[in-house]
């Protein structure tokens, strides 16, 4: 925060009005297993539906449905020929963390479960409890993906890091997530017309000020 204040005081003042749990990883909760502090996913979705925003309601919904359908089928196609047990992108993260883990040497602290380890690397010190699935750096706690400290401890007890990845990143979980489908629909001219009264649109009231696009 002090560096932010030195760089741009107005931004620093704005951040003081926002709870740290919304933008600071040390204050994030760990139950969601997501360490993202940016809104890239929302921005990506907004970019995809940008061309549909000015359309009437039915073409708008059809455009969004088409995008969702393409995204779901692309994930299914990716997983169909994939033989690993963990989602491919998560496997790449683990591979990167394994390289960093080679630089760390954990020290077992003598517990019966062989789960408590400590690290000392210069001025850096970390504590790991494999049984409770926590590390003082909180990167494993937040993401559910073993970080370099965790991986070095897992190697110490002759096990595989992939066994310590949370279930939400497993291939089986992704298959269950995308098991449903979005069914196609006919155009309005082919839809069945019943004898019910036609729904009227809401009354339009002119708002104060310049109309928004």
Coordinates of C-alpha atoms in Angstrom, one line a residue:
X1 CA 0.0 0.0 0.0
X2 CA 2.9 2.4 0.7
X3 CA 4.3 1.8 -2.8
X4 CA 0.9 2.4 -4.3
X5 CA 0.6 5.6 -2.3
X6 CA 3.9 6.8 -3.6
X7 CA 3.1 5.9 -7.2
X8 CA -0.5 7.3 -7.3
X9 CA -2.2 8.6 -4.2
X10 CA -5.6 8.8 -5.7
X11 CA -5.6 5.1 -6.4
X12 CA -4.4 4.5 -2.9
X13 CA -7.3 6.4 -1.5
X14 CA -9.8 4.5 -3.6
X15 CA -8.4 1.2 -2.4
X16 CA -8.9 2.2 1.2
X17 CA -12.6 2.4 0.6
X18 CA -12.7 -1.2 -0.7
X19 CA -12.4 -4.2 1.7
X20 CA -9.1 -6.0 1.3
X21 CA -10.9 -9.3 0.9
X22 CA -11.9 -8.2 -2.6
X23 CA -8.4 -7.4 -3.9
X24 CA -5.7 -8.7 -1.6
X25 CA -4.7 -12.4 -1.7
X26 CA -3.7 -12.5 2.0
X27 CA -7.3 -11.7 2.8
X28 CA -9.0 -14.1 0.3
X29 CA -11.0 -17.0 1.7
X30 CA -9.7 -20.4 0.8
X31 CA -12.9 -22.4 0.3
X32 CA -13.4 -21.4 -3.3
X33 CA -9.9 -22.6 -4.4
X34 CA -9.4 -19.6 -6.7
X35 CA -6.5 -17.2 -6.3
X36 CA -7.5 -14.9 -9.2
X37 CA -7.6 -11.2 -8.3
X38 CA -8.5 -9.9 -11.7
X39 CA -11.8 -10.0 -13.7
X40 CA -10.4 -11.4 -16.9
X41 CA -13.2 -14.1 -17.1
X42 CA -15.9 -11.4 -16.9
X43 CA -14.1 -9.3 -19.5
X44 CA -13.7 -12.3 -21.8
X45 CA -17.4 -13.1 -21.5
X46 CA -18.4 -9.4 -22.1
X47 CA -16.2 -9.3 -25.2
X48 CA -17.9 -12.4 -26.7
X49 CA -21.4 -11.0 -26.2
X50 CA -20.6 -7.5 -27.3
X51 CA -22.0 -8.0 -30.9
X52 CA -25.3 -9.3 -29.5
X53 CA -26.0 -6.5 -27.0
X54 CA -27.9 -4.2 -29.4
X55 CA -30.1 -7.1 -30.7
X56 CA -33.7 -7.8 -29.6
X57 CA -34.1 -10.1 -26.7
X58 CA -34.6 -13.4 -28.6
X59 CA -31.5 -12.9 -30.9
X60 CA -29.6 -11.7 -27.9
X61 CA -30.3 -14.9 -26.0
X62 CA -29.7 -17.0 -29.0
X63 CA -26.3 -15.4 -29.5
X64 CA -25.3 -16.0 -25.9
X65 CA -26.6 -19.6 -26.1
X66 CA -24.5 -20.2 -29.2
X67 CA -21.4 -19.0 -27.5
X68 CA -22.0 -21.1 -24.4
X69 CA -22.6 -24.2 -26.6
X70 CA -19.4 -23.7 -28.5
X71 CA -17.4 -23.3 -25.2
X72 CA -19.0 -26.4 -23.7
X73 CA -18.4 -28.6 -26.8
X74 CA -14.8 -27.4 -27.1
X75 CA -14.1 -28.5 -23.5
X76 CA -15.7 -31.9 -24.3
X77 CA -13.6 -32.3 -27.4
X78 CA -10.5 -31.5 -25.5
X79 CA -11.2 -34.0 -22.7
X80 CA -12.4 -36.7 -25.0
X81 CA -8.9 -37.5 -26.2
X82 CA -7.1 -36.6 -23.0
X83 CA -5.7 -39.5 -21.0
X84 CA -4.5 -37.7 -17.9
X85 CA -6.4 -37.6 -14.6
X86 CA -6.0 -33.8 -14.1
X87 CA -7.2 -31.1 -16.4
X88 CA -4.5 -30.2 -19.0
X89 CA -4.0 -26.5 -17.9
X90 CA -3.7 -27.5 -14.3
X91 CA -1.1 -30.2 -15.2
X92 CA 1.0 -27.4 -16.9
X93 CA 0.9 -25.4 -13.6
X94 CA 2.0 -28.5 -11.7
X95 CA 4.8 -29.0 -14.1
X96 CA 6.0 -25.4 -13.6
X97 CA 5.8 -25.8 -9.8
X98 CA 7.8 -29.0 -10.0
X99 CA 10.8 -27.2 -11.5
X100 CA 10.7 -24.6 -8.7
X101 CA 10.4 -27.4 -6.1
X102 CA 13.8 -28.6 -7.0
X103 CA 15.3 -25.5 -5.3
X104 CA 13.7 -26.3 -1.9
X105 CA 14.7 -28.8 0.7
X106 CA 12.1 -29.5 3.4
X107 CA 12.9 -30.6 7.0
X108 CA 10.6 -33.0 8.6
X109 CA 9.7 -32.0 12.2
X110 CA 9.1 -35.5 13.6
X111 CA 5.3 -35.8 13.8
X112 CA 3.8 -39.3 13.6
X113 CA 1.9 -38.6 10.4
X114 CA 5.0 -37.3 8.7
X115 CA 3.1 -34.3 7.5
X116 CA 4.7 -31.3 9.2
X117 CA 7.7 -29.8 7.4
X118 CA 9.6 -26.5 7.6
X119 CA 11.7 -24.6 5.2
X120 CA 14.6 -22.1 5.6
X121 CA 16.0 -20.4 2.5
X122 CA 18.0 -17.4 3.6
X123 CA 15.5 -15.0 5.2
X124 CA 12.5 -17.0 3.9
X125 CA 10.8 -19.5 6.2
X126 CA 7.7 -21.5 5.6
X127 CA 5.6 -24.1 7.4
X128 CA 3.7 -26.9 5.7
X129 CA 1.2 -29.4 7.1
X130 CA 0.2 -32.0 4.4
X131 CA -2.5 -33.5 6.6
X132 CA -4.3 -30.2 7.0
X133 CA -3.4 -29.1 3.5
X134 CA -2.0 -25.8 4.5
X135 CA 1.2 -23.8 3.8
X136 CA 2.2 -20.5 5.4
X137 CA 2.6 -19.0 1.9
X138 CA -1.1 -19.7 1.3
X139 CA -0.7 -20.5 -2.4
X140 CA -1.8 -24.1 -2.0
X141 CA -4.6 -23.1 0.4
X142 CA -6.0 -20.5 -2.1
X143 CA -5.7 -22.5 -5.4
X144 CA -5.8 -26.1 -4.3
X145 CA -2.8 -26.8 -6.6
X146 CA 0.4 -27.9 -4.9
X147 CA 3.0 -25.1 -4.9
X148 CA 6.8 -25.7 -4.9
X149 CA 7.0 -25.9 -1.1
X150 CA 4.3 -28.6 -1.0
X151 CA 5.7 -30.6 -3.9
X152 CA 9.1 -30.8 -2.3
X153 CA 7.4 -32.2 0.9
X154 CA 5.4 -34.7 -1.2
X155 CA 8.5 -35.9 -2.8
X156 CA 10.1 -36.3 0.6
X157 CA 7.5 -38.8 1.6
X158 CA 7.8 -40.6 -1.8
X159 CA 4.4 -39.6 -3.2
X160 CA 3.1 -37.8 -6.3
X161 CA 2.0 -34.1 -6.3
X162 CA -1.0 -35.1 -8.5
X163 CA -2.5 -37.0 -5.6
X164 CA -2.8 -33.7 -3.6
X165 CA -4.7 -31.7 -6.2
X166 CA -8.3 -30.8 -5.1
X167 CA -11.1 -32.7 -6.8
X168 CA -12.4 -29.7 -8.7
X169 CA -9.4 -29.9 -11.1
X170 CA -9.8 -33.6 -11.9
X171 CA -10.8 -34.7 -15.4
X172 CA -13.7 -36.6 -13.9
X173 CA -15.1 -33.4 -12.3
X174 CA -14.8 -31.5 -15.6
X175 CA -16.6 -34.3 -17.4
X176 CA -19.4 -34.1 -14.9
X177 CA -19.5 -30.3 -15.2
X178 CA -19.9 -30.4 -18.9
X179 CA -22.1 -33.5 -19.1
X180 CA -25.3 -31.5 -19.7
X181 CA -26.1 -30.0 -23.1
X182 CA -27.8 -26.8 -24.3
X183 CA -30.5 -27.9 -26.6
X184 CA -31.1 -26.2 -29.9
X185 CA -34.3 -24.2 -30.5
X186 CA -36.2 -23.4 -33.7
X187 CA -36.6 -19.9 -35.0
X188 CA -39.7 -17.9 -33.8
X189 CA -41.6 -18.6 -37.1
X190 CA -41.5 -22.3 -36.4
X191 CA -42.5 -22.1 -32.8
X192 CA -46.0 -23.3 -31.6
X193 CA -48.5 -20.5 -31.2
X194 CA -51.1 -21.1 -28.4
X195 CA -54.4 -19.4 -27.7
X196 CA -53.2 -17.4 -24.7
X197 CA -53.2 -13.6 -24.7
X198 CA -50.2 -11.9 -26.2
X199 CA -47.9 -10.5 -23.5
X200 CA -47.6 -6.7 -23.8
X201 CA -44.3 -4.9 -23.2
X202 CA -43.9 -2.7 -20.2
X203 CA -44.9 0.9 -20.3
X204 CA -42.1 3.2 -21.4
X205 CA -41.3 6.1 -19.3
X206 CA -38.9 8.8 -20.4
X207 CA -36.0 9.1 -17.9
X208 CA -34.5 12.4 -16.8
X209 CA -31.4 13.5 -18.6
X210 CA -29.7 12.4 -21.9
X211 CA -30.9 9.0 -23.1
X212 CA -28.2 6.3 -22.8
X213 CA -27.3 4.2 -25.8

